[in-house]
Coordinates of C-alpha atoms in Angstrom, one line a residue:
X1 CA -5.8 52.0 301.3
X2 CA -2.8 53.0 303.4
X3 CA -1.3 56.3 302.4
X4 CA 1.8 58.3 303.2
X5 CA -0.3 60.4 305.5
X6 CA -1.1 57.2 307.6
X7 CA 2.6 56.4 307.8
X8 CA 3.4 60.0 308.8
X9 CA 0.8 60.0 311.5
X10 CA 2.0 56.6 312.8
X11 CA 5.6 57.8 313.0
X12 CA 4.8 61.4 313.9
X13 CA 6.7 62.6 310.9
X14 CA 5.8 65.0 308.1
X15 CA 4.3 63.7 304.9
X16 CA 7.1 65.2 302.9
X17 CA 9.7 63.4 305.0
X18 CA 7.9 60.0 304.5
X19 CA 7.7 60.6 300.8
X20 CA 11.4 61.5 300.5
X21 CA 12.3 58.5 302.7
X22 CA 10.3 56.1 300.4
X23 CA 12.0 57.7 297.4
X24 CA 15.4 57.1 298.9
X25 CA 16.1 60.8 299.0
X26 CA 19.7 61.6 300.1
X27 CA 18.5 64.4 302.4
X28 CA 16.9 61.8 304.7
X29 CA 19.0 59.9 307.2
X30 CA 19.4 56.1 306.8
X31 CA 17.8 55.6 310.3
X32 CA 14.7 57.5 309.2
X33 CA 14.5 55.6 305.9
X34 CA 14.6 52.3 307.8
X35 CA 11.9 53.4 310.2
X36 CA 9.6 54.5 307.3
X37 CA 10.1 51.4 305.3
X38 CA 9.5 49.2 308.3
X39 CA 6.3 51.1 309.1
X40 CA 5.2 51.0 305.4
X41 CA 5.6 47.2 305.4
X42 CA 3.7 46.7 308.7
X43 CA 0.8 48.9 307.6
X44 CA 0.6 47.4 304.2
X45 CA 1.5 50.5 302.2
X46 CA 1.6 50.1 298.4
X47 CA 3.3 52.8 296.4
X48 CA 1.0 54.7 294.0
X49 CA 2.7 53.9 290.7
X50 CA -0.1 55.4 288.7
X51 CA 0.6 58.8 290.2
X52 CA 4.3 58.5 289.4
X53 CA 3.6 57.5 285.9
X54 CA 1.3 60.5 285.4
X55 CA 4.4 62.6 286.3
X56 CA 6.3 60.8 283.5
X57 CA 8.1 58.1 285.4
X58 CA 8.2 54.6 284.0
X59 CA 6.6 51.6 285.8
X60 CA 8.5 48.5 286.9
X61 CA 6.8 46.4 284.3
X62 CA 8.8 44.7 281.5
X63 CA 6.7 43.2 278.7
X64 CA 7.5 39.8 277.2
X65 CA 5.9 39.7 273.8
X66 CA 6.0 36.2 272.3
X67 CA 4.1 34.1 269.7
X68 CA 3.0 31.1 271.7
X69 CA 3.7 30.2 275.3
X70 CA 2.9 26.5 274.6
X71 CA 6.2 26.3 272.8
X72 CA 8.7 25.0 275.3
X73 CA 11.2 27.5 274.1
X74 CA 9.0 30.4 275.1
X75 CA 7.8 28.9 278.3
X76 CA 11.4 28.4 279.3
X77 CA 12.2 32.0 278.4
X78 CA 9.3 33.3 280.4
X79 CA 10.4 31.3 283.5
X80 CA 14.0 32.5 283.3
X81 CA 13.2 36.1 282.6
X82 CA 10.5 36.2 285.4
X83 CA 13.1 35.1 288.0
X84 CA 15.7 37.6 286.8
X85 CA 13.2 40.5 286.7
X86 CA 11.9 39.7 290.1
X87 CA 15.4 39.7 291.5
X88 CA 15.8 43.3 290.3
X89 CA 12.3 44.4 291.4
X90 CA 10.8 44.4 287.9
X91 CA 7.6 42.7 287.1
X92 CA 7.4 40.5 283.9
X93 CA 4.2 40.8 282.0
X94 CA 3.4 38.1 279.4
X95 CA 1.7 38.9 276.1
X96 CA 1.0 36.3 273.3
X97 CA 0.7 37.5 269.7
X98 CA -0.1 34.1 268.0
X99 CA 2.0 35.6 265.1
X100 CA -0.7 38.3 264.4
X101 CA 0.8 41.7 263.8
X102 CA -2.4 43.5 264.9
X103 CA -2.4 41.6 268.2
X104 CA 1.2 42.5 268.6
X105 CA 0.5 46.2 268.0
X106 CA -2.3 46.1 270.6
X107 CA 0.0 44.6 273.2
X108 CA 2.7 47.2 272.5
X109 CA 0.2 50.0 272.7
X110 CA -0.9 48.9 276.2
X111 CA 2.7 48.5 277.3
X112 CA 3.5 52.0 276.0
X113 CA 0.3 53.5 277.6
X114 CA 1.3 52.0 281.0
X115 CA 4.8 53.4 280.8
X116 CA 6.5 50.0 280.7
X117 CA 10.1 50.1 281.6
X118 CA 11.0 48.0 278.6
X119 CA 10.0 45.1 276.2
X120 CA 11.6 41.8 275.3
X121 CA 10.1 40.7 272.0
X122 CA 10.1 37.7 269.6
X123 CA 8.5 39.7 266.8
X124 CA 5.9 38.6 264.3
X125 CA 7.1 38.1 260.7
X126 CA 6.0 41.6 259.6
X127 CA 5.6 44.0 262.5
X128 CA 3.0 46.8 261.9
X129 CA 4.5 50.3 261.3
X130 CA 2.8 51.5 264.6
X131 CA 4.6 48.7 266.5
X132 CA 7.9 49.9 265.0
X133 CA 7.2 53.5 266.2
X134 CA 6.1 52.4 269.6
X135 CA 9.2 50.4 270.2
X136 CA 11.4 53.3 269.2
X137 CA 10.0 55.0 272.3
X138 CA 10.7 52.1 274.7
X139 CA 13.9 50.2 275.6
X140 CA 13.6 46.9 273.9
X141 CA 15.5 43.8 272.8
X142 CA 14.7 41.1 270.3
X143 CA 14.9 37.5 271.4
X144 CA 15.2 34.3 269.2
X145 CA 13.6 36.1 266.3
X146 CA 14.6 39.4 264.9
X147 CA 13.3 42.0 262.4
X148 CA 15.5 44.7 260.9
X149 CA 12.9 47.5 261.5
X150 CA 13.1 46.9 265.3
X151 CA 16.7 47.7 265.8
X152 CA 20.0 45.8 266.3
X153 CA 19.8 44.5 269.8
X154 CA 19.2 40.7 269.6
X155 CA 19.9 37.5 271.5
X156 CA 19.4 34.3 269.5
X157 CA 20.5 31.0 268.1
X158 CA 22.7 29.9 265.2
X159 CA 19.7 28.4 263.4
X160 CA 21.5 27.8 260.2
X161 CA 24.3 25.8 261.9
X162 CA 21.8 23.8 263.9
X163 CA 20.0 22.5 260.8
X164 CA 23.3 21.9 259.0
X165 CA 24.5 19.7 261.9
X166 CA 21.2 17.8 262.0
X167 CA 21.2 17.2 258.2
X168 CA 24.9 16.3 258.1
X169 CA 24.3 13.6 260.7
X170 CA 21.9 11.9 258.4
X171 CA 24.1 12.3 255.4
X172 CA 27.0 10.7 257.4
X173 CA 24.7 7.7 258.0
X174 CA 24.2 7.3 254.3
X175 CA 20.8 9.0 253.7
X176 CA 20.5 11.0 250.6
X177 CA 16.7 11.4 250.4
X178 CA 16.2 13.6 253.4
X179 CA 13.0 15.5 254.0
X180 CA 12.6 18.8 255.9
X181 CA 9.6 20.0 257.9
X182 CA 10.0 23.5 259.2
X183 CA 8.7 27.0 259.5
X184 CA 7.8 29.2 256.6
X185 CA 10.4 31.5 255.0
X186 CA 8.6 34.7 256.1
X187 CA 10.2 34.2 259.5
X188 CA 14.0 34.8 259.7
X189 CA 14.4 31.7 261.7
X190 CA 12.6 29.7 259.1
X191 CA 14.8 31.1 256.3
X192 CA 18.0 30.3 258.2
X193 CA 17.0 26.8 259.2
X194 CA 16.0 26.0 255.6
X195 CA 19.3 27.4 254.4
X196 CA 21.2 25.2 256.9
X197 CA 19.4 22.1 255.6
X198 CA 20.0 23.0 252.0
X199 CA 23.7 23.9 252.5
X200 CA 24.4 20.6 254.2
X201 CA 22.9 18.7 251.2
X202 CA 24.8 20.8 248.7
X203 CA 28.1 20.3 250.6
X204 CA 27.8 16.5 250.1
X205 CA 26.7 16.8 246.4
X206 CA 23.1 16.1 247.0
X207 CA 20.6 18.4 245.2
X208 CA 17.9 19.8 247.4
X209 CA 14.4 18.8 246.2
X210 CA 11.4 20.9 246.8
X211 CA 9.4 17.7 246.8
X212 CA 11.0 16.9 250.2
X213 CA 10.4 20.3 251.8
X214 CA 7.3 21.0 253.8
X215 CA 7.0 24.5 255.3
X216 CA 4.2 25.9 257.5
X217 CA 3.3 27.6 260.8
X218 CA 6.0 26.8 263.3
X219 CA 3.5 26.4 266.2
X220 CA 1.3 23.9 264.4
X221 CA 1.9 20.2 265.3
X222 CA -1.0 19.5 262.9
X223 CA 0.9 20.9 260.0
X224 CA 3.8 18.5 260.7
X225 CA 1.5 15.5 261.0
X226 CA -0.1 16.2 257.6
X227 CA 3.3 17.0 256.1
X228 CA 4.7 13.6 257.2
X229 CA 1.7 11.8 255.7
X230 CA 2.3 13.6 252.4
X231 CA 6.0 12.8 252.4
X232 CA 5.4 9.1 253.0
X233 CA 2.9 9.0 250.2
X234 CA 5.4 10.2 247.7
X235 CA 6.2 7.8 244.9
X236 CA 9.7 7.7 246.4
X237 CA 9.4 8.6 250.0
X238 CA 12.2 9.9 252.1
X239 CA 14.4 7.6 254.3
X240 CA 14.9 10.4 256.9
X241 CA 13.2 13.5 258.1
X242 CA 14.8 16.5 259.9
X243 CA 12.6 18.9 261.9
X244 CA 12.9 22.7 262.2
X245 CA 10.7 23.5 265.2
X246 CA 9.7 22.0 268.5
X247 CA 6.0 21.8 267.7
X248 CA 6.7 20.2 264.4
X249 CA 8.9 17.7 266.2
X250 CA 6.0 16.8 268.5
X251 CA 3.6 16.5 265.6
X252 CA 5.8 14.2 263.6
X253 CA 6.4 11.9 266.7
X254 CA 2.7 11.6 267.2
X255 CA 2.0 10.9 263.5
X256 CA 4.8 8.3 263.3
X257 CA 3.3 6.4 266.3
X258 CA -0.2 6.7 264.9
X259 CA 0.9 5.4 261.4
X260 CA 3.0 2.6 262.8
X261 CA 6.2 3.8 261.2
X262 CA 9.2 1.8 262.5
X263 CA 11.8 4.3 263.6
X264 CA 14.7 4.2 262.7
X265 CA 14.3 1.0 260.5
X266 CA 11.9 2.6 258.0
X267 CA 12.5 6.2 258.8
X268 CA 15.2 8.1 260.7
X269 CA 14.2 11.2 262.6
X270 CA 16.2 14.2 263.9
X271 CA 14.2 16.6 266.1
X272 CA 14.6 20.3 267.0
X273 CA 15.0 21.1 270.7
X274 CA 15.3 18.6 273.5
X275 CA 12.2 18.5 275.6
X276 CA 12.3 16.1 278.6
X277 CA 10.1 13.5 276.8
X278 CA 12.2 13.3 273.7
X279 CA 14.9 11.2 275.4
X280 CA 12.4 8.4 276.2
X281 CA 10.2 8.6 273.1
X282 CA 10.4 5.2 271.3
X283 CA 14.1 4.4 270.8
X284 CA 15.1 7.9 272.1
X285 CA 15.0 10.9 269.7
X286 CA 18.1 12.1 268.1
X287 CA 17.8 15.9 268.2
X288 CA 19.5 19.3 268.2
X289 CA 19.7 20.5 271.8
X290 CA 19.6 24.3 272.2
X291 CA 20.6 26.4 275.2
X292 CA 17.4 28.3 275.5
X293 CA 17.6 28.9 279.3
X294 CA 21.2 30.3 278.9
X295 CA 20.1 32.6 276.0
X296 CA 17.1 33.9 278.1
X297 CA 19.4 34.5 281.2
X298 CA 22.0 36.4 279.1
X299 CA 19.3 38.5 277.5
X300 CA 17.6 39.3 280.8
X301 CA 20.8 40.3 282.6
X302 CA 22.0 42.4 279.7
X303 CA 18.6 44.1 279.5
X304 CA 18.5 44.8 283.2
X305 CA 21.9 46.6 283.0
X306 CA 20.5 48.6 280.1
X307 CA 17.4 49.6 282.0
X308 CA 19.4 50.6 285.2
X309 CA 22.1 52.4 283.2
X310 CA 20.6 53.8 280.0
X311 CA 23.1 54.1 277.2
X312 CA 23.8 57.4 275.5
X313 CA 23.3 55.8 272.1
X314 CA 21.5 52.8 270.5
X315 CA 24.5 50.8 269.3
X316 CA 23.8 47.3 267.8
X317 CA 24.4 44.3 270.1
X318 CA 24.1 40.7 269.1
X319 CA 24.6 37.5 271.0
X320 CA 24.4 34.1 269.1
X321 CA 24.5 30.8 270.8
X322 CA 25.1 27.4 269.2
X323 CA 23.2 24.1 269.7
X324 CA 24.6 20.6 269.6
X325 CA 23.6 17.2 268.3
X326 CA 22.3 14.6 270.8
X327 CA 22.5 11.2 269.1
X328 CA 20.0 8.6 270.3
X329 CA 18.1 5.7 268.7
X330 CA 15.9 7.4 266.2
X331 CA 18.6 7.6 263.5
X332 CA 20.4 4.7 261.7
X333 CA 21.8 3.9 258.3
X334 CA 19.0 3.4 255.7
X335 CA 18.0 -0.1 254.7
X336 CA 19.0 -1.3 251.2
X337 CA 15.3 -1.1 250.3
X338 CA 12.9 1.1 252.2
X339 CA 9.3 -0.1 252.1
X340 CA 6.9 2.5 250.8
X341 CA 4.2 3.4 253.3
X342 CA 0.8 5.0 253.0
X343 CA -0.9 7.2 255.5

């Protein structure tokens, strides 16, 4: 391994001068700094971050703690944040929790032990007390999801408005028996999306029915598939379904094809998120498009500024972005009589 002694011998400089040049010390001339950096690059020198961390310095690692990278929202976030961090000489480290608070705690312990520069986190529904304490000692920001115990810095979506708009679209077409498949209420995003669905119905004088609401793990397409089968087996099935997560949308689209449901003639569908395949699925999926890439970029740039210029306090900061309805062929006015289907 190439050391500062090797660089010093190569350039016939003292080891202390090389060390100061690599640390951008103001006592060293720019000409010497350039010579040292060029030699370090040519010789393949890699700075000993472990030694610096032992002296109390933070690493250049930023942790991204998310539930499930298979969700297109989180894969988009990882891509955007990775590019931003690399541009500022930070290294993004991905950690999946699978919505398990103990796995989340383990990841945060490792990030803390490695003196991570900071953490971007989409928290589990109920973070462990140890996780709360660990994050108090690290710069962090919550993304998409938020939990009150983890502070007031958050970048997210207007989830309530997104589901209000989706449900209102179906109401405007004449649907009154509208089902909802979404995340459970132990997640703040799940609560807000269910509230948006319910408020849209109430605003039009339609009473929400628990018979038409199916809640479950947001990352489970299988839950959505079974939920659609249950809904269509009701004595009076829905004429439309609105979805509250990307994975639930994928599950319902697969189930609808498998069951031979004619969309939108027998059932109208409004998805959540706008993956590339949604535009050419069947007649084209009507869905709520969400600016996930923009949210991730805003979050990343804000967090970099905070890391490079630490604030004196810990004042709350929130950024909320809105989605928009993309109308395609999967929604239409209900038929006068909707044929009951069985799974």
